[in-house]
Amino acid sequence: MKTPVRVAVTGAAGQIGYSLLFRIASGEMLGKDQPVILQMLELPMEKAQAALRGVMMELEDCAFPLLAGMVGTDDPMVAFKDADIALLVGAMPRGPGMERKDLLLKNAEIFTVQGKAINAVASRDIKVLVVGNPANTNAYIAMKSAPDINPRNFTAMLRLDHNRALSQLAIKAGVDVAGIEKLVVWGNHSPTMYPDYRFATVAGGSLKDKIGDEAWNRETFIPKVGKRGAAIIEARGLSSAASAANAAIDHVRDWVLGTNGKWTTMGIPSDGSYGIPKDVMYGFPVTCKDGKYEIVQGLAIDDYSRTMMDKTLAELEEERAGVAHLL
Ligand SMILES: NC(=O)C1=CN([C@@H]2O[C@H](COP(=O)(O)OP(=O)(O)OC[C@H]3O[C@@H](n4cnc5c(N)ncnc54)[C@H](O)[C@@H]3O)[C@@H](O)[C@H]2O)C=CC1
Ligand SMILES: O=C([O-])CC(=O)C(=O)O
């Protein structure tokens, strides 16, 4: 039996939490032979704590063989104690008519507090995924609030955008999602993101050539992927939850268990690649191996792509300036 991995999940009684925890406990994130201890954080309010107790009762009722322990708490110092992995989900979601960056000042403080707690008590090798919006800038805040942890261990979720793009491409080209490789979504998890299939392949050939429709790329595909979150809020009255939880599972699974040479997209602190200034939390194409990610290097950036990549960068820099006083 492997040693259990401690997984901290914030916002555990929320919508995404409800779609996420059961899949982690069943082994879908870290493997069917990997026991986990769930360390769940919720707000120190009776309603949130009662809801968390209910979720924990349901987890108990599943009798998951891999669930080696559970902690429910309102204290970040307890939730992140010795945590190997943290999914920072707990934050206010947007409603109709809002942009994710409208949440910035409302949610930013959560990530200074939690970054500091991670710095104080978590495993020195903790892997952090920020889901709470605006995810890139919140991940940047958490990273800067945890100076003793390697900045590379803080990441933001672009995987939902990557998965959305995959499905739209598969529908357009009439191919299986599983056959598409080498896709990337550059930049911010916001409508400025740049889903880029110039390098994508299907059955060994170019997906871009197969689709052969640049007007569709610019006028339909890019805006559709960028505004998908808003379309779901419009339709459901609530922001995406099951698909967001699914993307979080995909992100962490690939980071920990590897991508076998395949590309995926992660929001990571830039190392200066592709002209993105160091530390900006930006969506890059990566491969993962042995618990580490590497940026795919050497991709040609044409003029249109440069403009798109700079636009989403400018938004991230603006968001970063807006929270500078907190850091
Ligand atoms: N990056 C991405 O692709 C996506 C991000 N999101 C974001 O994820 C976040 C959560 O979404 P939902 O689960 O739908 O929201 P929700 O409102 O259903 O749940 C959030 C939960 O977090 C808790 N919470 C709030 N502040 C907290 C804190 N400081 N510590 C611990 N718990 C706290 C709340 O009590 C609530 O139970 C939102 O910010 C949403 O915008 C949602 C979908 C996709
Ligand atoms: O759009 C939202 O506010 C929720 C989210 O991040 C998404 O679904 O991509």
Coordinates of C-alpha atoms and ligand atoms in Angstrom, one line a residue:
M1 CA 0.0 0.0 0.0
K2 CA 1.4 3.4 -1.0
T3 CA 1.7 6.2 1.6
P4 CA -1.5 8.4 1.4
V5 CA -1.2 11.7 -0.4
R6 CA -2.7 14.7 1.4
V7 CA -5.0 16.7 -0.9
A8 CA -6.3 20.1 0.4
V9 CA -9.5 21.3 -1.3
T10 CA -10.9 24.8 -0.5
G11 CA -14.5 25.7 -1.2
A12 CA -15.2 22.1 -0.5
A13 CA -18.9 22.6 0.0
G14 CA -19.4 24.6 -3.2
Q15 CA -20.6 23.5 -6.7
I16 CA -17.1 22.5 -8.0
G17 CA -16.2 20.9 -4.7
Y18 CA -19.2 18.6 -5.0
S19 CA -18.1 17.4 -8.4
L20 CA -14.5 17.1 -7.5
L21 CA -14.1 15.4 -4.1
F22 CA -15.7 12.2 -5.0
R23 CA -13.6 11.7 -8.1
I24 CA -10.4 12.5 -6.1
A25 CA -11.5 9.9 -3.4
S26 CA -12.2 7.3 -6.1
G27 CA -8.7 7.5 -7.5
E28 CA -9.4 9.4 -10.7
M29 CA -6.9 12.1 -10.0
L30 CA -3.8 10.3 -8.6
G31 CA -4.4 6.8 -9.6
K32 CA -6.4 3.7 -8.6
D33 CA -3.6 2.5 -6.3
Q34 CA -3.0 5.8 -4.5
P35 CA -4.7 6.4 -1.1
V36 CA -5.6 10.0 -0.3
I37 CA -6.4 12.1 2.7
L38 CA -8.8 14.9 2.0
Q39 CA -8.3 18.1 3.9
M40 CA -11.3 20.3 3.2
L41 CA -11.6 24.0 3.9
E42 CA -14.8 26.0 4.1
L43 CA -15.7 29.5 5.4
P44 CA -16.1 29.9 9.2
M45 CA -19.9 30.2 8.9
E46 CA -22.4 27.8 10.2
K47 CA -24.1 27.3 6.8
A48 CA -20.9 26.6 5.0
Q49 CA -19.6 24.3 7.8
A50 CA -22.9 22.4 7.9
A51 CA -22.8 21.9 4.2
L52 CA -19.2 20.6 4.5
R53 CA -20.3 18.2 7.2
G54 CA -23.0 16.9 4.8
V55 CA -20.4 16.4 2.0
M56 CA -18.2 14.5 4.4
M57 CA -21.1 12.3 5.4
E58 CA -21.6 11.5 1.8
L59 CA -17.9 10.8 1.2
E60 CA -18.1 8.4 4.2
D61 CA -21.2 6.7 2.7
C62 CA -19.3 6.0 -0.5
A63 CA -16.9 3.7 1.4
F64 CA -14.1 4.6 -1.0
P65 CA -11.2 2.1 -0.5
L66 CA -8.7 4.8 -1.3
L67 CA -10.0 7.4 1.1
A68 CA -7.5 7.0 4.0
G69 CA -8.7 10.0 6.0
M70 CA -10.7 13.3 6.0
V71 CA -10.4 16.6 7.7
G72 CA -13.0 19.3 7.6
T73 CA -12.1 22.7 8.9
D74 CA -12.5 26.5 8.7
D75 CA -8.8 27.1 9.4
P76 CA -6.3 27.3 6.5
M77 CA -3.5 26.3 8.8
V78 CA -5.3 23.0 9.4
A79 CA -6.4 22.5 5.8
F80 CA -2.9 23.0 4.4
K81 CA -0.9 21.1 7.1
D82 CA 1.6 18.9 5.3
A83 CA -0.5 19.0 2.2
D84 CA 1.1 17.5 -0.9
I85 CA -1.5 18.9 -3.3
A86 CA -3.8 21.9 -2.9
L87 CA -6.8 22.7 -5.1
L88 CA -7.8 26.3 -4.4
V89 CA -11.4 26.4 -5.5
G90 CA -13.1 28.4 -2.8
A91 CA -13.9 31.9 -4.1
M92 CA -16.9 33.9 -5.2
P93 CA -18.1 32.9 -8.7
R94 CA -19.3 35.5 -11.2
G95 CA -22.9 35.9 -12.2
P96 CA -24.5 37.1 -15.5
G97 CA -23.0 40.3 -17.0
M98 CA -19.8 40.1 -15.0
E99 CA -16.3 39.5 -16.2
R100 CA -14.0 37.3 -14.1
K101 CA -11.7 40.2 -13.4
D102 CA -14.7 41.9 -11.6
L103 CA -14.1 39.3 -8.9
L104 CA -10.5 40.3 -8.4
L105 CA -10.7 42.5 -5.4
K106 CA -13.4 40.4 -3.8
N107 CA -11.4 37.2 -4.1
A108 CA -7.8 38.5 -3.9
E109 CA -7.5 38.5 -0.1
I110 CA -8.4 34.8 0.0
F111 CA -5.3 34.0 -1.9
T112 CA -2.9 36.1 0.2
V113 CA -4.2 34.4 3.4
Q114 CA -4.0 30.9 1.8
G115 CA -0.6 31.5 0.2
K116 CA 0.8 32.5 3.6
A117 CA -0.8 29.4 5.2
I118 CA 0.7 27.2 2.5
N119 CA 4.1 28.8 3.1
A120 CA 3.8 28.1 6.8
V121 CA 2.5 24.6 7.0
A122 CA 2.3 22.7 3.7
S123 CA 4.8 20.2 2.3
R124 CA 7.8 22.0 0.7
D125 CA 7.0 20.1 -2.5
I126 CA 3.3 21.0 -2.6
K127 CA 1.7 21.3 -6.0
V128 CA -1.0 24.1 -6.1
L129 CA -3.7 24.5 -8.7
V130 CA -5.8 27.7 -8.5
V131 CA -9.3 27.4 -9.9
G132 CA -11.0 30.3 -8.1
N133 CA -11.4 33.3 -10.4
P134 CA -9.7 35.2 -11.8
A135 CA -7.5 32.1 -11.7
N136 CA -4.3 33.4 -13.2
T137 CA -4.0 36.4 -11.0
N138 CA -5.1 34.6 -7.9
A139 CA -2.4 32.0 -8.5
Y140 CA 0.1 34.8 -8.9
I141 CA -1.1 36.2 -5.5
A142 CA -0.8 32.8 -3.8
M143 CA 2.7 32.3 -5.3
K144 CA 3.9 35.7 -4.1
S145 CA 2.5 35.1 -0.7
A146 CA 4.5 31.9 -0.3
P147 CA 8.1 32.9 -0.7
D148 CA 9.5 29.7 0.7
I149 CA 7.9 27.5 -1.8
N150 CA 9.2 27.0 -5.4
P151 CA 7.2 29.4 -7.6
R152 CA 6.9 26.7 -10.2
N153 CA 4.7 24.8 -7.8
F154 CA 1.9 27.4 -8.2
T155 CA -0.3 26.9 -11.3
A156 CA -3.6 28.3 -12.7
M157 CA -6.3 26.4 -14.5
L158 CA -6.4 26.8 -18.2
R159 CA -7.3 23.2 -18.7
L160 CA -11.0 23.8 -19.0
D161 CA -10.3 26.2 -21.9
H162 CA -8.0 23.6 -23.5
N163 CA -10.7 20.9 -23.2
R164 CA -13.4 23.3 -24.6
A165 CA -11.1 24.0 -27.5
L166 CA -10.5 20.3 -28.2
S167 CA -14.2 19.6 -28.3
Q168 CA -15.0 22.5 -30.7
L169 CA -12.1 21.4 -33.0
A170 CA -13.2 17.8 -33.0
I171 CA -16.8 18.8 -33.9
K172 CA -15.6 21.1 -36.7
A173 CA -13.2 18.6 -38.2
G174 CA -15.4 15.6 -37.6
V175 CA -12.7 13.7 -35.7
D176 CA -12.4 12.2 -32.2
V177 CA -11.1 14.5 -29.4
A178 CA -8.7 11.7 -28.5
G179 CA -7.0 12.0 -31.8
I180 CA -6.1 15.7 -31.5
E181 CA -2.6 16.6 -30.2
K182 CA -0.5 19.7 -29.9
L183 CA -3.1 22.2 -29.0
V184 CA -2.4 25.2 -26.7
V185 CA -4.4 28.0 -25.1
W186 CA -2.1 30.9 -24.4
G187 CA -2.5 33.5 -21.7
N188 CA -5.3 34.4 -19.3
H189 CA -8.4 32.4 -18.3
S190 CA -10.6 35.2 -19.7
P191 CA -12.1 36.1 -23.0
T192 CA -8.6 37.4 -24.1
M193 CA -7.2 33.9 -24.1
Y194 CA -5.8 32.6 -27.4
P195 CA -6.7 29.1 -28.3
D196 CA -4.1 28.1 -31.0
Y197 CA -4.4 25.0 -33.2
R198 CA -1.7 26.0 -35.7
F199 CA 0.5 23.1 -34.5
A200 CA -2.3 20.6 -33.8
T201 CA -2.3 17.3 -35.5
V202 CA -4.9 14.6 -36.1
A203 CA -3.9 11.1 -37.4
G204 CA -0.4 12.5 -38.1
G205 CA -1.6 15.3 -40.4
S206 CA -2.2 19.0 -39.8
L207 CA -5.5 19.8 -38.1
K208 CA -5.4 23.4 -39.3
D209 CA -5.0 22.2 -43.0
K210 CA -7.9 19.7 -42.4
I211 CA -10.1 22.5 -41.2
G212 CA -8.8 25.0 -43.7
D213 CA -11.1 27.8 -42.5
E214 CA -9.2 30.8 -41.1
A215 CA -12.4 32.9 -40.9
W216 CA -13.9 30.2 -38.7
N217 CA -10.8 30.3 -36.5
R218 CA -10.8 34.0 -35.9
E219 CA -14.5 34.8 -36.0
T220 CA -16.1 31.7 -34.5
F221 CA -13.7 29.4 -32.7
I222 CA -11.5 31.8 -30.7
P223 CA -14.5 33.9 -29.4
K224 CA -16.6 30.8 -28.7
V225 CA -13.9 29.2 -26.5
G226 CA -13.1 32.5 -24.9
K227 CA -16.8 33.2 -24.0
R228 CA -17.8 29.6 -23.1
G229 CA -17.9 30.3 -19.4
A230 CA -20.4 33.2 -19.9
A231 CA -22.5 31.0 -22.2
I232 CA -22.8 28.4 -19.5
I233 CA -23.8 31.0 -16.9
E234 CA -26.4 32.3 -19.3
A235 CA -27.8 28.8 -19.8
R236 CA -27.5 27.4 -16.3
G237 CA -27.8 30.5 -14.2
L238 CA -24.7 29.2 -12.5
S239 CA -21.1 28.9 -13.6
S240 CA -19.7 25.7 -14.9
A241 CA -19.0 23.2 -12.2
A242 CA -18.7 19.5 -13.4
S243 CA -16.6 20.5 -16.4
A244 CA -14.4 22.7 -14.2
A245 CA -13.9 19.9 -11.7
N246 CA -13.1 17.5 -14.6
A247 CA -10.5 20.0 -15.8
A248 CA -9.0 20.2 -12.4
I249 CA -8.7 16.4 -12.2
D250 CA -7.1 16.4 -15.7
H251 CA -4.6 19.2 -14.7
V252 CA -3.4 17.6 -11.5
R253 CA -3.4 14.0 -12.9
D254 CA -1.2 15.0 -15.9
W255 CA 1.1 17.1 -13.7
V256 CA 1.7 14.2 -11.2
L257 CA 1.5 11.2 -13.5
G258 CA 2.8 12.7 -16.7
T259 CA 1.6 13.3 -20.3
N260 CA 3.7 10.7 -22.1
G261 CA 5.2 13.3 -24.3
K262 CA 1.8 14.9 -25.2
W263 CA 1.1 18.6 -24.9
T264 CA -1.4 20.1 -22.5
T265 CA -2.0 23.6 -21.3
M266 CA -1.2 24.8 -17.8
G267 CA -1.2 28.4 -16.4
I268 CA 2.3 28.6 -15.0
P269 CA 4.7 31.4 -13.9
S270 CA 6.6 32.4 -17.1
D271 CA 10.3 31.8 -17.2
G272 CA 10.6 34.4 -20.0
S273 CA 9.7 32.0 -22.8
Y274 CA 7.9 33.4 -25.9
G275 CA 8.6 37.0 -24.7
I276 CA 6.2 36.6 -21.7
P277 CA 7.8 38.4 -18.8
K278 CA 9.1 36.3 -15.9
D279 CA 6.6 35.3 -13.2
V280 CA 3.4 36.3 -15.2
M281 CA 1.0 33.4 -14.6
Y282 CA 0.3 32.6 -18.3
G283 CA -1.2 29.6 -20.2
F284 CA 1.7 27.8 -22.0
P285 CA 1.9 24.5 -23.9
V286 CA 3.7 22.0 -21.6
T287 CA 4.6 18.4 -21.3
C288 CA 4.8 16.7 -17.9
K289 CA 7.1 14.0 -16.7
D290 CA 8.2 12.8 -13.2
G291 CA 6.0 15.4 -11.5
K292 CA 7.4 18.3 -13.4
Y293 CA 6.2 20.4 -16.3
E294 CA 8.3 21.8 -19.1
I295 CA 7.3 24.5 -21.6
V296 CA 7.2 23.3 -25.2
Q297 CA 9.9 25.4 -26.9
G298 CA 10.7 26.6 -30.4
L299 CA 7.2 27.2 -31.7
A300 CA 6.9 29.9 -34.5
I301 CA 4.9 32.9 -33.4
D302 CA 3.4 34.7 -36.4
D303 CA 2.2 38.3 -36.4
Y304 CA -1.5 37.4 -35.6
S305 CA -0.4 35.1 -32.8
R306 CA 1.9 37.7 -31.3
T307 CA -0.9 40.3 -31.3
M308 CA -3.2 37.8 -29.6
M309 CA -0.6 36.7 -27.1
D310 CA 0.3 40.3 -26.2
K311 CA -3.3 41.3 -25.8
T312 CA -3.9 38.6 -23.1
L313 CA -0.6 39.5 -21.5
A314 CA -1.6 43.1 -21.3
E315 CA -4.7 42.1 -19.4
L316 CA -2.7 40.0 -17.0
E317 CA -0.3 42.8 -16.4
E318 CA -3.3 45.1 -15.7
E319 CA -4.7 42.6 -13.2
R320 CA -1.4 42.3 -11.5
A321 CA -1.0 46.0 -11.2
G322 CA -4.5 46.1 -9.6
V323 CA -3.4 43.8 -6.8
A324 CA 0.2 45.0 -6.3
H325 CA -0.8 46.8 -3.0
L326 CA -1.7 43.4 -1.5
L327 CA 1.7 41.8 -2.1
Ligands
LIG1 N1 -10.5 28.4 -13.6 C1 -11.6 27.9 -14.2 O1 -11.6 27.4 -15.3 C2 -12.9 28.0 -13.4 C3 -13.0 28.7 -12.2 N2 -14.2 28.8 -11.6 C4 -14.2 29.5 -10.3 O2 -14.2 28.6 -9.2 C5 -14.7 29.3 -8.0 C6 -15.7 28.4 -7.3 O3 -16.8 28.1 -8.1 P1 -18.1 27.3 -7.5 O4 -17.6 26.1 -6.8 O5 -19.0 27.3 -8.6 O6 -18.6 28.4 -6.5 P2 -19.6 28.2 -5.2 O7 -20.0 29.5 -4.7 O8 -20.6 27.1 -5.5 O9 -18.6 27.5 -4.1 C7 -17.5 28.3 -3.6 C8 -17.3 27.7 -2.2 O10 -16.1 28.4 -1.7 C9 -16.4 28.7 -0.3 N3 -15.4 29.7 0.0 C10 -15.5 31.1 -0.3 N4 -14.4 31.7 0.3 C11 -13.7 30.7 0.9 C12 -12.5 30.8 1.6 N5 -11.8 31.9 1.8 N6 -12.0 29.6 2.1 C13 -12.6 28.5 1.9 N7 -13.8 28.4 1.2 C14 -14.3 29.5 0.7 C15 -17.8 29.1 -0.3 O11 -18.4 29.0 1.0 C16 -18.5 28.1 -1.3 O12 -18.9 27.0 -0.6 C17 -15.3 30.6 -8.5 O13 -14.4 31.7 -8.3 C18 -15.5 30.3 -10.0 O14 -15.5 31.5 -10.8 C19 -15.3 28.2 -12.1 C20 -15.3 27.5 -13.2 C21 -14.1 27.3 -14.0
LIG2 O1 -17.0 31.7 -16.5 C1 -16.9 31.7 -15.3 O2 -17.1 32.6 -14.5 C2 -16.6 30.3 -14.7 C3 -15.4 29.9 -15.4 O3 -14.3 30.3 -15.2 C4 -15.6 29.1 -16.7 O4 -16.6 28.5 -16.8 O5 -14.7 29.2 -17.5

